[in-house]
Each structure stands twice: as structure tokens, then as C-alpha cells.
Amino acid sequence: GTRYTGHPWDDVVAPFSYIGPTRDGRLKPDLVAPSYVISAWSDGNVTTGNCNTSAQSGTSWSAPSVAGAAALVRQYFTDGFYPTGVATQSHAFVPSAALLKAMLIAAARSVPNDWTYNVGLTPAKPAPTFEQGFGFPVLDDAIYFPGDQARVRVVDVPLAQGLTQGETTTLHLNVAAGTPLKVALVWTDPAGIPRSVSDSTPELVNDLDLRVTDTTGTTLLGNDSLHPGQPDRLNNVEVVSMATPPAGLYTISVSASHLGSGPRQSYAL
């Protein structure tokens, strides 16, 4: 997905961005990123000393910007910044691909506007949507450094300790007043089956469920806005987001609803 930045159309999902859903209804793209950049430019002549710049746009810019963001998140863990926010070698570990993806999605903000050909600027529906996925990553929203109001808690579970079918694991989290809460569950799903574009058969192989229960006993399901009151049966990313959660002790659970491949499923939270 793409997004204009540093341009009059900042905070707008670009009209040339690819949108979802997939053929089976999965949410895609996962994220959007800058698509309009000021780049070095050459006239192809080494004798002129040309060092002009050019304005360029396209998904070719958004993809490497997300890759760079993922590299920074990876370094956050491999340099031992988690959980104190200060590089501590004894805390260093190599994060899974699922954890990197979960961190980027946890850092995502909803892009406020769309641009439609022949219509112009219109308010965008709040993420998650098939136009922008979970939004535009702002890394400091998810990674913790000293002085930040919100902290990050991560769980990176390898396959050997993964969930078996029907198994549930829970953790408890103290939520402070005035601090948004976002919980992102991601797992690397086993390979599906190639199908024709007209085949709407769900592709999810191993299905995990995210539930967050607040201090009043109210339970929110992952990606609830896409299917209110029902668990997600399509996506291998599930998010619960609360802008102004009541303070108190929250229960976060991850359950293995169905495993179509293998005895266990790894995941990151």
C-alpha cells in the first residue's frame, strides 16, 4: 500500500495504491507507507556534475520504507533495548518475523483521508480497512524509550512452545489511565494451496484467536470491526485497539481454534 508524504497530499491514501480484499476476503494490505519522495536525480552524464533532485511516486518507494522500518525494529531487539529502552546486551534476542510484523502493525496509525479519481479528497474510514490495512507505522508508538508514556510488552513464542489445538494461553497487563492500548497478534501461517482468482475458499491454515477482557469483564475480539461480535476466521493478524481504555488489570488470551497443519503453532504478541 502507499501514502503520500512531504507533499500537498500528505495523510492521504494514494489513489494508485493496491487495495484488498484478497479473493478469500482477507485484509490486505497490512500497512501503508510513503509513496511520494524527493530523490537524487542524474542526467546520465558524469561530466556535468548534476546533483539535482526529482519528485517520484509509486509503490517502489513504500515497500523499502517499510523494510527499513522493520530493520530498525529488529535492531531494537538485537541490541537489547527491550524492555528497558536502553541498549543492554544481556537482553538481546533475535525476533521472529511474526514479532517484527506485529510491532509494525502495533505502531500503525489510521490515515485520515482517501483520494479518489473524479471525486477528490474524502475522509477515510478508520483502520482496519481494505484501503489501508491497519494504517501507517510510526515506530515510536510501539517501541519504548525512557520518557515515553506507554511501554511495550512482547511475547515471541517459538514453534516448540507453540499452541496445540484447543489450547489457550493468557497474560495480564496493567493499563494506566490516559494511555491507549493496542494488542497485535501475528503468526506465520503454514503455506496454503494455490487457487484460481475466482475461488473464494478461505486460505487460513492455522487459526488463532485474540481476546482482550477489560476491568469490567467486557471482552473484545481481534479485528472486531470487520465482523462485530465474531472471531476472525480469515486473517493471520488480529488486533484489539482501545484509544481510551479504563485503567486496571486486563486479561489477554491467545487460543488455537483450529490447526490444519502440524501439532503446534508459533505466534508473536
mmCIF file with all atom_site columns, N, CA, C and O in Angstrom, residues 5 17 30 56 61 66 102 104 121 154 159 247 260 268:
data_model
loop_
_atom_site.group_PDB
_atom_site.id
_atom_site.type_symbol
_atom_site.label_atom_id
_atom_site.label_alt_id
_atom_site.label_comp_id
_atom_site.label_asym_id
_atom_site.label_entity_id
_atom_site.label_seq_id
_atom_site.pdbx_PDB_ins_code
_atom_site.Cartn_x
_atom_site.Cartn_y
_atom_site.Cartn_z
_atom_site.occupancy
_atom_site.B_iso_or_equiv
_atom_site.pdbx_formal_charge
_atom_site.auth_seq_id
_atom_site.auth_comp_id
_atom_site.auth_asym_id
_atom_site.auth_atom_id
_atom_site.pdbx_PDB_model_num
ATOM 1  N N  . THR A 1 5   ? 3.591   11.581  1.240  1.00 0.00 ? 5   THR A N  1
ATOM 2  C CA . THR A 1 5   ? 4.178   12.252  2.380  1.00 0.00 ? 5   THR A CA 1
ATOM 3  C C  . THR A 1 5   ? 5.110   13.346  1.879  1.00 0.00 ? 5   THR A C  1
ATOM 4  O O  . THR A 1 5   ? 5.661   13.255  0.785  1.00 0.00 ? 5   THR A O  1
ATOM 5  N N  . SER A 1 17  ? -2.737  3.187   -5.056 1.00 0.00 ? 17  SER A N  1
ATOM 6  C CA . SER A 1 17  ? -2.384  2.126   -4.121 1.00 0.00 ? 17  SER A CA 1
ATOM 7  C C  . SER A 1 17  ? -3.239  0.883   -4.394 1.00 0.00 ? 17  SER A C  1
ATOM 8  O O  . SER A 1 17  ? -4.434  0.982   -4.691 1.00 0.00 ? 17  SER A O  1
ATOM 9  N N  . ASP A 1 30  ? -1.526  -5.021  4.639  1.00 0.00 ? 30  ASP A N  1
ATOM 10 C CA . ASP A 1 30  ? -1.384  -4.972  6.093  1.00 0.00 ? 30  ASP A CA 1
ATOM 11 C C  . ASP A 1 30  ? -1.124  -3.544  6.562  1.00 0.00 ? 30  ASP A C  1
ATOM 12 O O  . ASP A 1 30  ? -1.627  -3.126  7.609  1.00 0.00 ? 30  ASP A O  1
ATOM 13 N N  . GLN A 1 56  ? 9.272   11.749  -7.112 1.00 0.00 ? 56  GLN A N  1
ATOM 14 C CA . GLN A 1 56  ? 8.835   10.489  -7.689 1.00 0.00 ? 56  GLN A CA 1
ATOM 15 C C  . GLN A 1 56  ? 7.798   9.841   -6.775 1.00 0.00 ? 56  GLN A C  1
ATOM 16 O O  . GLN A 1 56  ? 7.810   10.033  -5.566 1.00 0.00 ? 56  GLN A O  1
ATOM 17 N N  . TRP A 1 61  ? 8.553   2.981   -3.675 1.00 0.00 ? 61  TRP A N  1
ATOM 18 C CA . TRP A 1 61  ? 9.080   3.731   -2.537 1.00 0.00 ? 61  TRP A CA 1
ATOM 19 C C  . TRP A 1 61  ? 8.493   3.219   -1.221 1.00 0.00 ? 61  TRP A C  1
ATOM 20 O O  . TRP A 1 61  ? 9.169   3.178   -0.199 1.00 0.00 ? 61  TRP A O  1
ATOM 21 N N  . VAL A 1 66  ? 9.045   0.464   4.465  1.00 0.00 ? 66  VAL A N  1
ATOM 22 C CA . VAL A 1 66  ? 8.586   -0.479  5.490  1.00 0.00 ? 66  VAL A CA 1
ATOM 23 C C  . VAL A 1 66  ? 9.683   -1.482  5.820  1.00 0.00 ? 66  VAL A C  1
ATOM 24 O O  . VAL A 1 66  ? 9.876   -1.851  6.985  1.00 0.00 ? 66  VAL A O  1
ATOM 25 N N  . ALA A 1 102 ? 4.191   -7.845  13.892 1.00 0.00 ? 102 ALA A N  1
ATOM 26 C CA . ALA A 1 102 ? 3.299   -7.403  14.967 1.00 0.00 ? 102 ALA A CA 1
ATOM 27 C C  . ALA A 1 102 ? 3.683   -6.020  15.478 1.00 0.00 ? 102 ALA A C  1
ATOM 28 O O  . ALA A 1 102 ? 2.821   -5.183  15.769 1.00 0.00 ? 102 ALA A O  1
ATOM 29 N N  . LEU A 1 104 ? 5.270   -3.590  13.780 1.00 0.00 ? 104 LEU A N  1
ATOM 30 C CA . LEU A 1 104 ? 4.909   -2.592  12.777 1.00 0.00 ? 104 LEU A CA 1
ATOM 31 C C  . LEU A 1 104 ? 3.411   -2.314  12.788 1.00 0.00 ? 104 LEU A C  1
ATOM 32 O O  . LEU A 1 104 ? 2.980   -1.158  12.669 1.00 0.00 ? 104 LEU A O  1
ATOM 33 N N  . LEU A 1 121 ? -10.657 14.609  -2.512 1.00 0.00 ? 121 LEU A N  1
ATOM 34 C CA . LEU A 1 121 ? -10.328 14.276  -1.122 1.00 0.00 ? 121 LEU A CA 1
ATOM 35 C C  . LEU A 1 121 ? -11.590 13.926  -0.350 1.00 0.00 ? 121 LEU A C  1
ATOM 36 O O  . LEU A 1 121 ? -12.566 14.682  -0.352 1.00 0.00 ? 121 LEU A O  1
ATOM 37 N N  . VAL A 1 154 ? 6.191   -7.654  24.896 1.00 0.00 ? 154 VAL A N  1
ATOM 38 C CA . VAL A 1 154 ? 6.185   -8.585  23.778 1.00 0.00 ? 154 VAL A CA 1
ATOM 39 C C  . VAL A 1 154 ? 6.272   -10.020 24.266 1.00 0.00 ? 154 VAL A C  1
ATOM 40 O O  . VAL A 1 154 ? 6.860   -10.310 25.309 1.00 0.00 ? 154 VAL A O  1
ATOM 41 N N  . LEU A 1 159 ? 7.999   -22.308 17.712 1.00 0.00 ? 159 LEU A N  1
ATOM 42 C CA . LEU A 1 159 ? 7.137   -23.437 17.368 1.00 0.00 ? 159 LEU A CA 1
ATOM 43 C C  . LEU A 1 159 ? 7.156   -24.517 18.443 1.00 0.00 ? 159 LEU A C  1
ATOM 44 O O  . LEU A 1 159 ? 6.115   -25.100 18.761 1.00 0.00 ? 159 LEU A O  1
ATOM 45 N N  . ALA A 1 247 ? -8.613  2.306   33.225 1.00 0.00 ? 247 ALA A N  1
ATOM 46 C CA . ALA A 1 247 ? -7.424  1.808   33.916 1.00 0.00 ? 247 ALA A CA 1
ATOM 47 C C  . ALA A 1 247 ? -7.737  0.515   34.659 1.00 0.00 ? 247 ALA A C  1
ATOM 48 O O  . ALA A 1 247 ? -8.879  0.275   35.075 1.00 0.00 ? 247 ALA A O  1
ATOM 49 N N  . GLY A 1 260 ? -4.802  -26.694 11.029 1.00 0.00 ? 260 GLY A N  1
ATOM 50 C CA . GLY A 1 260 ? -4.919  -27.535 9.844  1.00 0.00 ? 260 GLY A CA 1
ATOM 51 C C  . GLY A 1 260 ? -3.611  -28.163 9.429  1.00 0.00 ? 260 GLY A C  1
ATOM 52 O O  . GLY A 1 260 ? -3.577  -29.024 8.554  1.00 0.00 ? 260 GLY A O  1
ATOM 53 N N  . ALA A 1 268 ? 3.431   -14.417 17.764 1.00 0.00 ? 268 ALA A N  1
ATOM 54 C CA . ALA A 1 268 ? 4.021   -13.258 18.430 1.00 0.00 ? 268 ALA A CA 1
ATOM 55 C C  . ALA A 1 268 ? 2.912   -12.310 18.839 1.00 0.00 ? 268 ALA A C  1
ATOM 56 O O  . ALA A 1 268 ? 1.909   -12.163 18.152 1.00 0.00 ? 268 ALA A O  1
#
